[in-house]
Amino acid sequence: MPKPIHVLNGPNLNRLGRREPEIYGSTTLAEVEAICRDAAGECELVFRQTNAEFQMIDWIHEAIDDSSALLINPAAWTFTSMAVMDALKMYPHPLIEFHISNVHRREPIYHKSLVSAHATAVMAGTGARGYGHAIRILREMIEDRRVA
Ligand code: DHK
């Protein structure tokens, strides 16, 4: 039985839909989860969000041991957390760093990711719909490894 794809979301993403809609759009986190589950098809999916850094670290450790791929939107921790970076450095399977907004067109504080050097791929600026595309890409990456 293949291990699940894990989708982890960082701080303030629980407020999607109400949070700066001009930047993040009107899609809620629950709708993002539905987008992910639809894209996952028959693949098992673990979908989580936290505002607590220790919880994110613990979930990354769980994904290291029990997932086939990881889609993470670290949100603000992308730019601030060496603890999240150090945890993601241990991740051995396909990993996509995802941002709803194009962080490179925003304030300079959003331009230096601590995560990107440890990700298989980075997606930014697609809007919430990109979560579904990221899941489909991870499914293909998992399959590529299986047939390699
Ligand atoms: C979400 C956040 O909360 C910000 O801190 C990031 C990211 C951008 C996003 O676009 O999904 O900088």
XYZ file of C-alpha atoms and ligand atoms in Angstrom:
160
model
C 0.000 0.000 0.000
C 1.695 3.293 -1.036
C 2.209 5.807 1.732
C 0.058 8.977 1.720
C 0.917 12.360 0.276
C 1.154 14.885 3.113
C 0.010 18.493 2.652
C 1.206 20.829 5.421
C 0.164 24.474 5.786
C 1.786 27.032 8.041
C 0.624 30.003 10.046
C -2.353 32.195 9.177
C -3.469 29.913 6.336
C -6.436 28.885 8.486
C -7.788 32.332 7.647
C -7.685 31.896 3.864
C -10.749 33.455 2.314
C -10.787 36.234 4.901
C -7.037 37.052 4.877
C -5.870 39.720 2.403
C -8.065 38.375 -0.419
C -6.357 40.755 -2.858
C -3.205 38.667 -2.316
C -4.460 35.184 -1.370
C -7.837 35.130 -3.102
C -11.182 34.054 -1.692
C -10.610 30.289 -1.518
C -10.903 28.954 2.014
C -8.590 26.360 3.555
C -11.443 23.847 3.483
C -11.807 24.481 -0.256
C -8.043 24.057 -0.678
C -8.326 20.684 1.055
C -11.110 19.685 -1.349
C -8.931 20.755 -4.311
C -6.105 18.585 -2.966
C -8.294 15.557 -2.312
C -9.815 15.799 -5.796
C -6.339 15.949 -7.362
C -5.111 13.078 -5.178
C -7.669 10.705 -6.656
C -7.071 7.243 -5.200
C -3.886 8.365 -3.454
C -4.281 8.693 0.306
C -3.832 12.292 1.513
C -2.999 13.814 4.892
C -3.998 17.508 4.990
C -3.015 19.728 7.943
C -2.566 23.355 9.026
C -0.993 24.804 12.148
C 0.012 28.135 13.664
C 2.405 26.341 16.069
C 5.977 25.809 14.907
C 6.561 22.774 17.147
C 3.519 21.111 15.598
C 4.790 21.757 12.071
C 8.158 20.240 13.003
C 6.466 17.155 14.483
C 4.298 16.767 11.343
C 7.358 17.058 9.065
C 9.020 14.292 11.135
C 5.878 12.179 10.725
C 5.968 12.801 6.965
C 9.641 11.773 6.838
C 8.648 8.382 8.268
C 5.220 7.867 6.709
C 4.668 9.681 3.422
C 5.459 9.203 -0.253
C 5.625 12.938 -1.025
C 5.181 16.280 0.734
C 3.489 19.496 -0.372
C 4.247 22.285 2.090
C 3.188 25.898 2.273
C 5.390 26.994 5.182
C 3.927 30.512 4.972
C 5.954 32.936 7.098
C 8.234 30.166 8.364
C 9.580 29.946 4.790
C 11.634 33.056 5.535
C 12.219 32.845 9.274
C 12.491 29.288 10.569
C 15.761 27.378 10.596
C 13.927 24.731 12.598
C 11.510 24.115 9.695
C 14.437 24.253 7.252
C 16.422 21.711 9.277
C 13.439 19.372 9.440
C 12.834 19.625 5.672
C 16.532 18.906 4.995
C 15.805 15.407 6.327
C 12.876 14.799 3.982
C 13.836 11.972 1.540
C 10.949 11.969 -0.961
C 9.572 14.464 -3.566
C 8.930 17.800 -1.839
C 7.194 20.848 -3.326
C 7.433 24.240 -1.599
C 4.189 26.040 -2.422
C 3.040 29.636 -2.135
C -0.356 30.923 -3.256
C 1.136 34.337 -4.035
C 4.192 35.162 -6.118
C 6.483 35.884 -3.188
C 9.103 37.327 -5.548
C 6.778 40.200 -6.496
C 6.140 41.097 -2.859
C 8.111 42.932 -0.211
C 11.834 42.009 -0.040
C 11.298 40.108 3.227
C 9.446 37.503 1.134
C 12.291 37.030 -1.375
C 14.729 34.747 0.498
C 13.335 31.317 1.188
C 15.172 29.072 3.659
C 13.275 26.118 2.172
C 13.814 26.288 -1.599
C 17.339 24.826 -1.571
C 15.893 21.678 0.037
C 12.787 21.324 -2.145
C 12.391 19.209 -5.269
C 10.370 22.041 -6.813
C 8.963 25.452 -5.889
C 5.579 26.853 -6.968
C 4.487 30.436 -6.314
C 1.849 32.768 -7.745
C -0.648 30.283 -9.172
C -3.291 31.058 -6.581
C -4.971 28.343 -4.519
C -5.772 26.342 -7.651
C -2.064 25.518 -7.815
C -2.388 23.163 -4.868
C -4.198 20.718 -7.148
C -1.534 20.953 -9.838
C 1.165 20.420 -7.223
C -0.549 17.241 -6.027
C -0.768 15.928 -9.605
C 2.919 16.698 -10.137
C 3.831 14.869 -6.915
C 1.780 11.848 -8.021
C 3.813 11.770 -11.264
C 7.090 12.132 -9.350
C 6.119 9.229 -7.103
C 5.274 7.113 -10.161
C 8.553 8.062 -11.852
C 10.444 6.755 -8.824
C 8.395 3.579 -8.757
C 9.135 2.727 -12.390
C 12.753 3.924 -12.381
C 1.596 32.521 2.637
C 1.955 33.278 3.699
O 1.307 33.238 4.857
C 3.065 34.233 3.602
O 3.764 34.387 4.844
C 4.022 33.807 2.522
C 2.395 32.421 1.417
C 3.267 33.597 1.225
C 1.525 32.150 0.204
O 1.542 32.950 -0.762
O 0.843 31.120 0.236
O 4.991 34.675 2.366
